[in-house]
CSV table of C-alpha atoms and ligand atoms in Angstrom, one decimal:
chain,number,residue,atom,x,y,z
A,12,MET,CA,0.0,0.0,0.0
A,13,LYS,CA,2.9,2.3,0.9
A,14,ILE,CA,4.5,1.6,-2.4
A,15,LEU,CA,1.3,2.2,-4.3
A,16,SER,CA,0.5,5.5,-2.8
A,17,HIS,CA,4.1,6.6,-3.2
A,18,GLY,CA,3.9,5.5,-6.8
A,19,LEU,CA,0.7,7.5,-7.2
A,20,ARG,CA,2.4,10.6,-5.9
A,21,MET,CA,5.4,10.2,-8.2
A,22,LEU,CA,3.0,9.8,-11.1
A,23,GLY,CA,1.1,12.9,-9.9
A,24,LEU,CA,4.3,14.9,-9.7
A,25,ALA,CA,5.6,13.7,-13.0
A,26,VAL,CA,2.4,14.7,-14.7
A,27,ALA,CA,2.3,18.1,-12.9
A,28,CYS,CA,5.9,18.8,-13.9
A,29,ALA,CA,5.2,18.0,-17.5
A,30,GLY,CA,2.4,20.6,-17.2
A,31,SER,CA,0.1,18.6,-19.5
A,32,HIS,CA,-3.0,17.9,-17.3
A,33,ALA,CA,-3.9,18.4,-13.7
A,34,ALA,CA,-2.3,16.0,-11.3
A,35,GLU,CA,-4.3,12.9,-10.8
A,36,SER,CA,-4.1,12.9,-7.0
A,37,PRO,CA,-7.4,12.5,-5.2
A,38,THR,CA,-9.2,15.7,-4.2
A,39,TYR,CA,-11.4,16.5,-1.2
A,40,ALA,CA,-14.3,17.4,-3.5
A,41,LYS,CA,-14.3,14.3,-5.6
A,42,ASP,CA,-12.8,11.5,-3.5
A,43,ILE,CA,-12.5,12.4,0.2
A,44,ALA,CA,-15.8,14.1,1.0
A,45,PRO,CA,-17.9,11.0,0.0
A,46,ILE,CA,-15.7,8.8,2.3
A,47,LEU,CA,-16.1,11.2,5.3
A,48,ASN,CA,-19.9,11.5,4.6
A,49,ALA,CA,-20.3,7.8,4.6
A,50,ARG,CA,-18.0,6.9,7.5
A,51,CYS,CA,-17.4,9.8,9.8
A,52,VAL,CA,-20.0,12.6,9.9
A,53,GLN,CA,-22.6,10.7,11.8
A,54,CYS,CA,-20.3,11.3,14.8
A,55,HIS,CA,-18.2,14.2,13.5
A,56,ARG,CA,-21.0,16.9,13.2
A,57,PRO,CA,-22.2,19.6,15.5
A,58,GLY,CA,-23.9,18.3,18.7
A,59,GLU,CA,-22.6,14.7,18.2
A,60,VAL,CA,-20.1,12.6,20.3
A,61,ALA,CA,-16.9,13.5,18.4
A,62,PRO,CA,-14.9,16.6,19.4
A,63,MET,CA,-14.9,18.3,15.9
A,64,SER,CA,-17.2,18.5,12.9
A,65,LEU,CA,-15.9,17.1,9.5
A,66,LEU,CA,-18.8,18.3,7.3
A,67,THR,CA,-16.9,20.8,5.2
A,68,TYR,CA,-13.5,21.3,3.7
A,69,ASN,CA,-12.7,24.2,6.0
A,70,GLU,CA,-13.6,22.0,9.0
A,71,VAL,CA,-11.6,19.0,7.8
A,72,ARG,CA,-8.4,20.9,6.7
A,73,PRO,CA,-6.9,21.6,10.2
A,74,TRP,CA,-7.4,17.9,11.1
A,75,VAL,CA,-5.6,16.3,8.1
A,76,LYS,CA,-2.5,15.2,10.1
A,77,SER,CA,-4.6,13.9,12.9
A,78,ILE,CA,-6.9,12.0,10.5
A,79,GLU,CA,-3.9,10.4,8.9
A,80,LYS,CA,-2.7,9.2,12.3
A,81,ARG,CA,-6.0,8.0,13.6
A,82,VAL,CA,-7.4,6.5,10.5
A,83,LEU,CA,-4.4,5.2,8.6
A,84,VAL,CA,-1.7,4.6,11.2
A,85,GLU,CA,-3.4,3.7,14.4
A,86,LYS,CA,-6.6,2.6,12.7
A,87,SER,CA,-8.5,3.7,15.8
A,88,MET,CA,-11.1,5.7,13.8
A,89,PRO,CA,-13.8,4.9,12.9
A,90,PRO,CA,-14.1,2.9,16.2
A,91,TRP,CA,-14.6,-0.8,15.7
A,92,HIS,CA,-13.7,-3.6,18.0
A,93,ALA,CA,-14.6,-6.9,16.4
A,94,ASP,CA,-11.7,-9.3,15.9
A,95,PRO,CA,-11.4,-9.5,12.1
A,96,ALA,CA,-10.9,-13.3,12.3
A,97,HIS,CA,-14.6,-13.8,12.9
A,98,GLY,CA,-17.7,-12.7,11.0
A,99,THR,CA,-18.6,-10.0,8.5
A,100,PHE,CA,-20.8,-7.2,9.5
A,101,LYS,CA,-23.0,-4.8,7.5
A,102,ASN,CA,-22.3,-1.9,9.9
A,103,ASP,CA,-18.5,-2.4,9.7
A,104,PRO,CA,-17.4,1.2,9.3
A,105,ARG,CA,-13.7,0.6,8.5
A,106,LEU,CA,-12.3,2.0,5.3
A,107,THR,CA,-11.9,-0.3,2.3
A,108,GLN,CA,-8.4,-0.7,0.9
A,109,ALA,CA,-9.3,1.6,-2.0
A,110,GLU,CA,-10.6,4.3,0.4
A,111,SER,CA,-7.5,4.0,2.6
A,112,ASP,CA,-5.3,4.3,-0.5
A,113,ALA,CA,-7.2,7.4,-1.7
A,114,LEU,CA,-7.0,9.0,1.7
A,115,ALA,CA,-3.2,8.3,1.9
A,116,ALA,CA,-2.6,9.7,-1.6
A,117,TRP,CA,-4.7,12.8,-0.8
A,118,VAL,CA,-2.8,13.5,2.5
A,119,LYS,CA,0.6,13.1,0.6
A,120,ALA,CA,-0.6,15.5,-2.1
A,121,GLY,CA,-1.2,18.2,0.5
A,122,ALA,CA,-4.9,17.6,1.0
A,123,PRO,CA,-6.1,19.5,-2.1
A,124,MET,CA,-9.7,20.8,-2.3
A,125,GLY,CA,-10.2,20.1,-6.0
A,126,ASP,CA,-13.1,21.6,-7.9
A,127,GLU,CA,-15.8,23.0,-5.7
A,128,ALA,CA,-18.5,21.9,-8.1
A,129,ASP,CA,-17.6,18.3,-7.3
A,130,ILE,CA,-18.4,18.5,-3.6
A,131,PRO,CA,-21.4,16.3,-2.7
A,132,PRO,CA,-24.2,17.9,-0.7
A,133,VAL,CA,-23.4,18.3,3.0
A,134,ARG,CA,-25.2,15.4,4.7
A,135,GLU,CA,-28.3,16.6,6.5
A,136,PHE,CA,-29.9,15.3,9.7
A,137,PRO,CA,-33.4,16.8,9.9
A,138,GLY,CA,-34.2,17.6,13.5
A,139,GLY,CA,-31.0,15.9,14.4
A,140,TRP,CA,-32.4,12.5,13.5
A,141,VAL,CA,-30.4,10.1,11.3
A,142,LEU,CA,-33.5,8.5,9.9
A,143,GLY,CA,-35.5,11.7,9.4
A,144,GLU,CA,-38.5,12.9,11.5
A,145,PRO,CA,-40.0,10.0,13.4
A,146,ASP,CA,-43.7,9.1,13.3
A,147,TYR,CA,-43.8,9.3,17.1
A,148,VAL,CA,-41.5,10.9,19.6
A,149,LEU,CA,-41.3,9.9,23.3
A,150,ASP,CA,-39.7,12.7,25.4
A,151,LEU,CA,-37.9,11.7,28.6
A,152,ASN,CA,-37.5,14.1,31.6
A,153,PRO,CA,-34.5,16.3,31.7
A,154,TYR,CA,-31.6,14.9,33.8
A,155,GLU,CA,-28.8,17.0,35.2
A,156,ILE,CA,-25.3,15.5,34.8
A,157,VAL,CA,-22.7,16.8,37.1
A,158,ALA,CA,-19.3,17.8,35.8
A,159,ASP,CA,-17.2,15.3,37.6
A,160,GLY,CA,-17.5,12.1,39.5
A,161,PRO,CA,-18.1,8.4,38.9
A,162,ASP,CA,-20.4,7.2,36.0
A,163,ARG,CA,-24.1,7.1,36.9
A,164,PHE,CA,-26.7,4.6,35.8
A,165,GLU,CA,-30.2,6.0,35.9
A,166,ASN,CA,-33.6,4.4,35.1
A,167,GLN,CA,-36.5,6.5,33.9
A,168,ALA,CA,-40.0,5.5,33.1
A,169,ALA,CA,-42.2,7.0,30.4
A,170,ALA,CA,-45.2,5.8,28.5
A,171,ILE,CA,-46.0,5.6,24.8
A,172,ASN,CA,-49.4,7.2,24.1
A,173,LEU,CA,-50.8,6.2,20.7
A,174,PRO,CA,-54.3,5.9,19.2
A,175,GLU,CA,-53.6,2.2,18.5
A,176,ASP,CA,-51.1,-0.6,18.9
A,177,ARG,CA,-48.4,-0.5,16.3
A,178,TRP,CA,-45.5,-2.5,14.8
A,179,ILE,CA,-42.3,-0.4,14.5
A,180,ARG,CA,-39.8,-0.9,11.7
A,181,ALA,CA,-37.1,1.3,13.3
A,182,ILE,CA,-36.3,3.1,16.5
A,183,GLU,CA,-33.8,6.0,17.1
A,184,ILE,CA,-32.9,7.1,20.5
A,185,GLN,CA,-31.3,10.6,20.7
A,186,PRO,CA,-29.9,11.9,24.0
A,187,SER,CA,-29.2,15.7,23.8
A,188,ALA,CA,-26.0,15.6,25.9
A,189,LYS,CA,-24.2,13.3,23.5
A,190,ARG,CA,-20.7,13.5,25.1
A,191,ALA,CA,-22.0,12.7,28.5
A,192,VAL,CA,-24.2,9.7,27.6
A,193,HIS,CA,-22.4,6.4,27.2
A,194,HIS,CA,-25.3,4.2,26.3
A,195,ILE,CA,-29.1,3.8,26.6
A,196,PHE,CA,-31.3,0.7,26.6
A,197,ALA,CA,-35.1,1.1,26.3
A,198,TYR,CA,-37.3,-1.8,27.4
A,199,VAL,CA,-41.0,-2.3,27.3
A,200,SER,CA,-42.5,-2.9,30.7
A,201,GLU,CA,-45.8,-4.1,32.2
A,202,ASP,CA,-45.8,-1.8,35.2
A,203,GLY,CA,-43.3,1.0,34.4
A,204,LYS,CA,-40.8,-0.6,36.8
A,205,LYS,CA,-39.7,-4.1,35.8
A,206,VAL,CA,-38.1,-4.4,32.4
A,207,GLY,CA,-39.4,-6.6,29.7
A,208,GLY,CA,-38.1,-7.0,26.2
A,209,LYS,CA,-35.6,-4.4,24.8
A,210,ILE,CA,-37.1,-2.3,22.1
A,211,GLY,CA,-34.1,-0.2,21.2
A,212,GLU,CA,-30.8,1.1,22.2
A,213,TYR,CA,-28.4,4.0,21.7
A,214,SER,CA,-24.7,4.1,22.3
A,215,ALA,CA,-22.1,6.8,21.6
A,216,GLY,CA,-22.0,7.2,17.8
A,217,GLU,CA,-24.0,4.1,17.0
A,218,GLY,CA,-26.7,4.5,14.4
A,219,PRO,CA,-30.4,3.9,15.0
A,220,VAL,CA,-31.9,0.4,15.2
A,221,VAL,CA,-33.5,-0.6,11.9
A,222,PHE,CA,-35.1,-4.0,11.7
A,223,GLN,CA,-34.8,-6.3,8.7
A,224,PRO,CA,-37.4,-5.6,5.9
A,225,GLY,CA,-40.7,-7.4,6.8
A,226,SER,CA,-39.8,-7.5,10.5
A,227,GLY,CA,-40.3,-5.3,13.5
A,228,ARG,CA,-41.2,-4.9,17.1
A,229,PHE,CA,-44.6,-4.5,18.6
A,230,VAL,CA,-45.6,-1.6,20.9
A,231,LYS,CA,-48.9,-1.3,22.7
A,232,LYS,CA,-50.8,2.0,22.4
A,233,ASP,CA,-50.3,2.8,26.2
A,234,GLN,CA,-47.1,0.9,26.7
A,235,PRO,CA,-44.9,1.8,29.7
A,236,VAL,CA,-41.3,2.0,28.8
A,237,VAL,CA,-38.3,1.8,31.1
A,238,VAL,CA,-35.2,3.5,29.9
A,239,SER,CA,-31.8,2.7,31.4
A,240,ILE,CA,-29.1,5.4,30.8
A,241,HIS,CA,-25.4,5.2,31.5
A,242,TYR,CA,-24.1,8.8,32.1
A,243,HIS,CA,-20.4,9.5,31.9
A,244,PRO,CA,-19.5,12.9,33.5
A,245,HIS,CA,-16.9,14.6,31.2
A,246,GLY,CA,-15.8,17.8,33.0
A,247,GLU,CA,-18.8,20.0,32.1
A,248,ALA,CA,-22.2,20.1,33.9
A,249,VAL,CA,-25.0,19.5,31.3
A,250,VAL,CA,-28.7,18.7,31.2
A,251,ASP,CA,-29.6,15.7,29.1
A,252,LYS,CA,-33.0,15.4,27.4
A,253,THR,CA,-33.3,12.2,25.6
A,254,ARG,CA,-35.9,11.6,22.8
A,255,ILE,CA,-37.0,8.3,21.5
A,256,GLY,CA,-38.2,8.3,17.9
A,257,LEU,CA,-40.5,5.5,16.6
A,258,TYR,CA,-40.9,4.7,12.9
A,259,PHE,CA,-44.0,2.7,12.2
A,260,ALA,CA,-44.2,-0.2,9.8
A,261,ASP,CA,-46.6,0.2,6.9
A,262,GLY,CA,-46.3,-3.1,5.1
A,263,LYS,CA,-46.9,-6.6,6.4
A,264,ILE,CA,-44.8,-7.7,9.3
A,265,GLU,CA,-44.0,-11.4,9.0
A,266,ARG,CA,-41.3,-11.8,11.6
A,267,GLU,CA,-40.8,-10.3,15.0
A,268,SER,CA,-37.4,-9.1,16.1
A,269,VAL,CA,-36.7,-10.4,19.6
A,270,ALA,CA,-34.1,-8.9,21.9
A,271,LEU,CA,-32.4,-11.6,23.9
A,272,ALA,CA,-29.9,-11.0,26.8
A,273,VAL,CA,-27.6,-14.0,27.3
A,274,SER,CA,-26.4,-13.0,30.7
A,275,ASN,CA,-24.6,-14.3,33.8
A,276,ALA,CA,-25.6,-12.2,36.9
A,277,LYS,CA,-24.1,-14.4,39.5
A,278,PHE,CA,-20.4,-13.9,39.1
A,279,LYS,CA,-18.0,-12.5,41.6
A,280,ILE,CA,-14.7,-11.2,40.1
A,281,PRO,CA,-12.1,-11.1,42.9
A,282,ALA,CA,-10.1,-8.0,43.6
A,283,GLY,CA,-6.9,-8.0,41.5
A,284,ALA,CA,-8.0,-11.0,39.3
A,285,LYS,CA,-6.3,-10.7,36.0
A,286,ASP,CA,-7.8,-12.9,33.3
A,287,TYR,CA,-11.1,-13.8,35.0
A,288,GLU,CA,-13.6,-15.8,32.9
A,289,VAL,CA,-17.4,-15.6,33.1
A,290,THR,CA,-19.7,-17.7,30.9
A,291,ALA,CA,-23.4,-17.8,30.0
A,292,SER,CA,-25.5,-19.7,27.5
A,293,HIS,CA,-28.9,-19.9,25.9
A,294,THR,CA,-30.6,-22.6,23.9
A,295,PHE,CA,-33.2,-21.7,21.3
A,296,ASP,CA,-36.5,-23.5,21.8
A,297,GLN,CA,-37.8,-22.6,18.3
A,298,ASP,CA,-36.3,-21.8,14.9
A,299,ALA,CA,-34.7,-18.4,14.9
A,300,THR,CA,-32.6,-16.2,12.6
A,301,ILE,CA,-29.9,-14.2,14.3
A,302,THR,CA,-29.4,-10.6,13.0
A,303,THR,CA,-27.3,-8.6,15.6
A,304,LEU,CA,-24.8,-9.3,18.4
A,305,GLY,CA,-24.2,-6.8,21.2
A,306,PRO,CA,-21.4,-7.8,23.6
A,307,HIS,CA,-21.9,-5.7,26.8
A,308,MET,CA,-19.5,-5.3,29.8
A,309,HIS,CA,-18.3,-2.4,31.9
A,310,ARG,CA,-14.9,-1.0,32.7
A,311,ARG,CA,-12.9,-4.2,33.6
A,312,GLY,CA,-14.1,-6.2,30.6
A,313,THR,CA,-11.4,-7.1,28.1
A,314,ASP,CA,-13.1,-9.4,25.6
A,315,MET,CA,-16.3,-11.2,24.9
A,316,THR,CA,-16.9,-14.0,22.4
A,317,ILE,CA,-20.4,-15.1,21.3
A,318,SER,CA,-20.5,-18.5,19.5
A,319,ALA,CA,-23.3,-20.8,18.2
A,320,VAL,CA,-23.3,-24.6,18.7
A,321,PHE,CA,-25.7,-26.0,16.1
A,322,PRO,CA,-27.9,-29.1,16.6
A,323,ASP,CA,-25.6,-31.0,14.2
A,324,GLY,CA,-22.6,-30.3,16.5
A,325,ARG,CA,-21.0,-27.6,14.3
A,326,THR,CA,-19.7,-24.6,16.2
A,327,GLU,CA,-19.3,-21.1,14.8
A,328,THR,CA,-17.7,-18.0,16.4
A,329,LEU,CA,-20.2,-15.2,15.6
A,330,VAL,CA,-18.2,-12.3,17.0
A,331,LYS,CA,-15.3,-11.7,19.3
A,332,SER,CA,-15.2,-8.2,20.7
A,333,ASN,CA,-11.9,-6.9,21.9
A,334,TRP,CA,-13.9,-4.8,24.4
A,335,ASP,CA,-13.1,-1.1,24.8
A,336,PRO,CA,-15.3,0.3,27.6
A,337,ALA,CA,-15.4,3.7,25.7
A,338,TRP,CA,-17.5,2.1,23.0
A,339,ASN,CA,-20.6,-0.1,23.1
A,340,ILE,CA,-20.7,-1.4,19.5
A,341,LYS,CA,-23.4,-3.7,18.2
A,342,TYR,CA,-22.5,-5.9,15.3
A,343,GLU,CA,-25.0,-6.5,12.6
A,344,LEU,CA,-24.4,-9.7,10.7
A,345,ALA,CA,-23.9,-9.1,6.9
A,346,GLN,CA,-26.0,-12.3,6.4
A,347,PRO,CA,-28.6,-13.1,9.0
A,348,LEU,CA,-27.8,-16.6,10.4
A,349,ALA,CA,-30.3,-19.5,10.7
A,350,ALA,CA,-30.3,-20.9,14.2
A,351,PRO,CA,-32.6,-24.0,14.2
A,352,LYS,CA,-34.4,-25.0,17.4
A,353,GLY,CA,-31.8,-26.6,19.7
A,354,THR,CA,-29.0,-24.2,18.7
A,355,ARG,CA,-27.0,-23.1,21.8
A,356,LEU,CA,-25.4,-19.7,22.1
A,357,GLU,CA,-22.3,-19.6,24.3
A,358,VAL,CA,-20.9,-16.4,25.6
A,359,VAL,CA,-17.4,-16.3,27.1
A,360,ALA,CA,-16.2,-13.0,28.7
A,361,HIS,CA,-12.9,-12.0,30.3
A,362,TYR,CA,-12.2,-9.3,32.9
A,363,ASP,CA,-9.0,-7.7,34.2
A,364,ASN,CA,-9.6,-6.5,37.7
A,365,SER,CA,-5.9,-6.0,38.4
A,366,ALA,CA,-4.0,-2.7,38.8
A,367,ASP,CA,-2.4,-3.4,35.4
A,368,ASN,CA,-5.7,-2.5,33.7
A,369,PRO,CA,-5.7,1.3,33.0
A,370,ASN,CA,-9.5,1.3,32.8
A,371,ASN,CA,-9.8,-0.1,36.3
A,372,PRO,CA,-10.9,2.6,38.8
A,373,ASP,CA,-10.4,0.4,41.9
A,374,PRO,CA,-8.5,-2.9,41.8
A,375,THR,CA,-9.1,-3.6,45.4
A,376,LYS,CA,-12.8,-4.3,44.9
A,377,ASP,CA,-14.6,-7.6,44.3
A,378,LEU,CA,-17.1,-7.1,41.5
A,379,THR,CA,-20.6,-8.4,41.1
A,380,PHE,CA,-23.3,-7.8,38.5
A,381,GLY,CA,-24.7,-4.3,38.4
A,382,VAL,CA,-23.0,-0.9,38.1
A,383,ASP,CA,-19.5,-2.4,38.8
A,384,GLU,CA,-19.6,-4.9,36.1
A,385,MET,CA,-21.9,-6.6,33.5
A,386,MET,CA,-21.9,-9.7,31.5
A,387,ILE,CA,-24.5,-9.6,28.8
A,388,GLY,CA,-24.4,-10.9,25.2
A,389,PHE,CA,-27.3,-9.1,23.6
A,390,VAL,CA,-28.6,-11.1,20.6
A,391,ASP,CA,-31.4,-9.9,18.3
A,392,TYR,CA,-33.1,-12.6,16.4
A,393,LEU,CA,-36.2,-13.0,14.2
A,394,VAL,CA,-39.0,-15.5,14.7
A,395,ASP,CA,-42.1,-16.0,12.6
A,396,ARG,CA,-44.8,-13.8,13.9
A,397,LYS,CA,-47.4,-15.3,16.2
A,398,GLU,CA,-50.9,-14.3,15.1
B,415,LIG,C1,-18.9,6.2,16.2
B,415,LIG,C2,-18.5,7.6,16.2
B,415,LIG,C3,-17.3,8.1,15.4
B,415,LIG,C4,-17.1,7.8,14.1
B,415,LIG,C5,-17.9,6.9,13.1
B,415,LIG,C6,-15.8,8.4,13.8
B,415,LIG,N1,-15.3,9.1,14.9
B,415,LIG,FE1,-13.6,10.1,15.0
B,415,LIG,N2,-13.9,10.4,17.0
B,415,LIG,C7,-15.0,10.1,17.7
B,415,LIG,C8,-14.9,10.5,19.1
B,415,LIG,C9,-15.9,10.3,20.2
B,415,LIG,C10,-13.6,11.0,19.2
B,415,LIG,C11,-13.0,11.6,20.5
B,415,LIG,C12,-12.5,10.4,21.3
B,415,LIG,C13,-11.2,9.8,20.7
B,415,LIG,O1,-10.3,10.6,20.4
B,415,LIG,O2,-11.2,8.6,20.6
B,415,LIG,C14,-13.0,11.0,17.9
B,415,LIG,C15,-11.8,11.4,17.6
B,415,LIG,C16,-11.2,11.5,16.3
B,415,LIG,C17,-10.0,12.2,15.9
B,415,LIG,C18,-9.0,12.7,16.9
B,415,LIG,C19,-9.4,14.2,17.2
B,415,LIG,C20,-8.4,14.8,18.2
B,415,LIG,O3,-8.8,15.4,19.1
B,415,LIG,O4,-7.2,14.7,17.9
B,415,LIG,C21,-9.8,12.1,14.6
B,415,LIG,C22,-8.7,12.7,13.7
B,415,LIG,C23,-11.0,11.4,14.1
B,415,LIG,N3,-11.8,11.1,15.1
B,415,LIG,C24,-11.3,11.2,12.7
B,415,LIG,C25,-12.3,10.4,12.3
B,415,LIG,C26,-12.5,10.1,10.9
B,415,LIG,C27,-11.7,10.6,9.7
B,415,LIG,C28,-13.6,9.2,10.8
B,415,LIG,C29,-14.1,8.6,9.6
B,415,LIG,C30,-13.2,7.9,8.8
B,415,LIG,C31,-14.1,9.1,12.2
B,415,LIG,N4,-13.3,9.8,13.0
B,415,LIG,C32,-15.2,8.4,12.5
B,415,LIG,C33,-16.1,9.4,17.1
B,415,LIG,C34,-16.2,8.9,15.9
């Protein structure tokens, strides 16, 4: 790749020197803006999680060196923590080889603007929503987040108020204090206290939840909802007002998307333990189709692997997350996976509760399930709809 981009530059220079046509190096307008629009601006825009906006050339220009470092050298942007040895995912945001090559060649050429006429339209987010204005918005109460201190986990109850029961095809959860909200899970509830099935989730920079065509989730017209929010103070006192946008399904819904939590809530991770393993499993009692995997741990988690053992004995690793507690990424399978009745999901998680773990706020503490640590393999799957 190095040689190729160097070669490109040489070619560009040679052509430029000959003075025949314009150098062939990539330009912002033609080559780079589309990459940033597709892979960066959902987070790098005003009001979002990232520290700077990358919507226009003038905004991008001062960050070119930093972009080169984070995207091409460290590969820490866009954030993605699935071990590449397992699975292919449709929300994998990493640059393709061609995109990386174009970005490298553009940086080497001095990050030229190109012809303004080629700039694609700045991506718009009406009302701040990625999916556009929702059919129904559920507003949560404002919550004050202090400037400093430990992370907080808050539950809030609200109720959907609709003229009739509906199937939803998508759900988008939008906190207003993006930089102070780590993640949010929204559950339906019978009584506004105990949580039932998960209907949607948000986590820093993640897109909305869009169900497979022909599938969805069901909400009752007066459905209580319990929302669990992980706040992360970041040096500035702010007030969060979270909105939940529902998008109704119009066509026929043949399959229901079920949110499963494969969890172990009984562990105790001893203080100082280094490579502590916790496991959980779940066996499907009906035919299912797995669509999405969401490993979830807190600050001492280091990795989580979710595998399927099929009734014929075959085992497949679906995802291995090299867990980074800053990010709560869900992995959407490029090809939904048939899990016939009797398929067993196995979740294996590791924790580093020692002083060697830079993310560990207190290595002298035994950890149990709750605010201190978590062990959940979220798995979304489809089942034929019950009439
Ligand atoms: C899922 C959200 C998300 C996406 C997608 C994303 N970023 Fe970021 N980016 C962040 C956040 C949050 C930070 C600040 C935390 C950090 O530095 O890790 C950041 C930091 C950065 C920084 C470092 C800024 C500094 O202060 O030095 C650069 C450069 C960057 N991103 C470039 C990109 C580029 C280019 C893309 C697309 C190819 C991209 N990011 C995609 C969320 C995102």
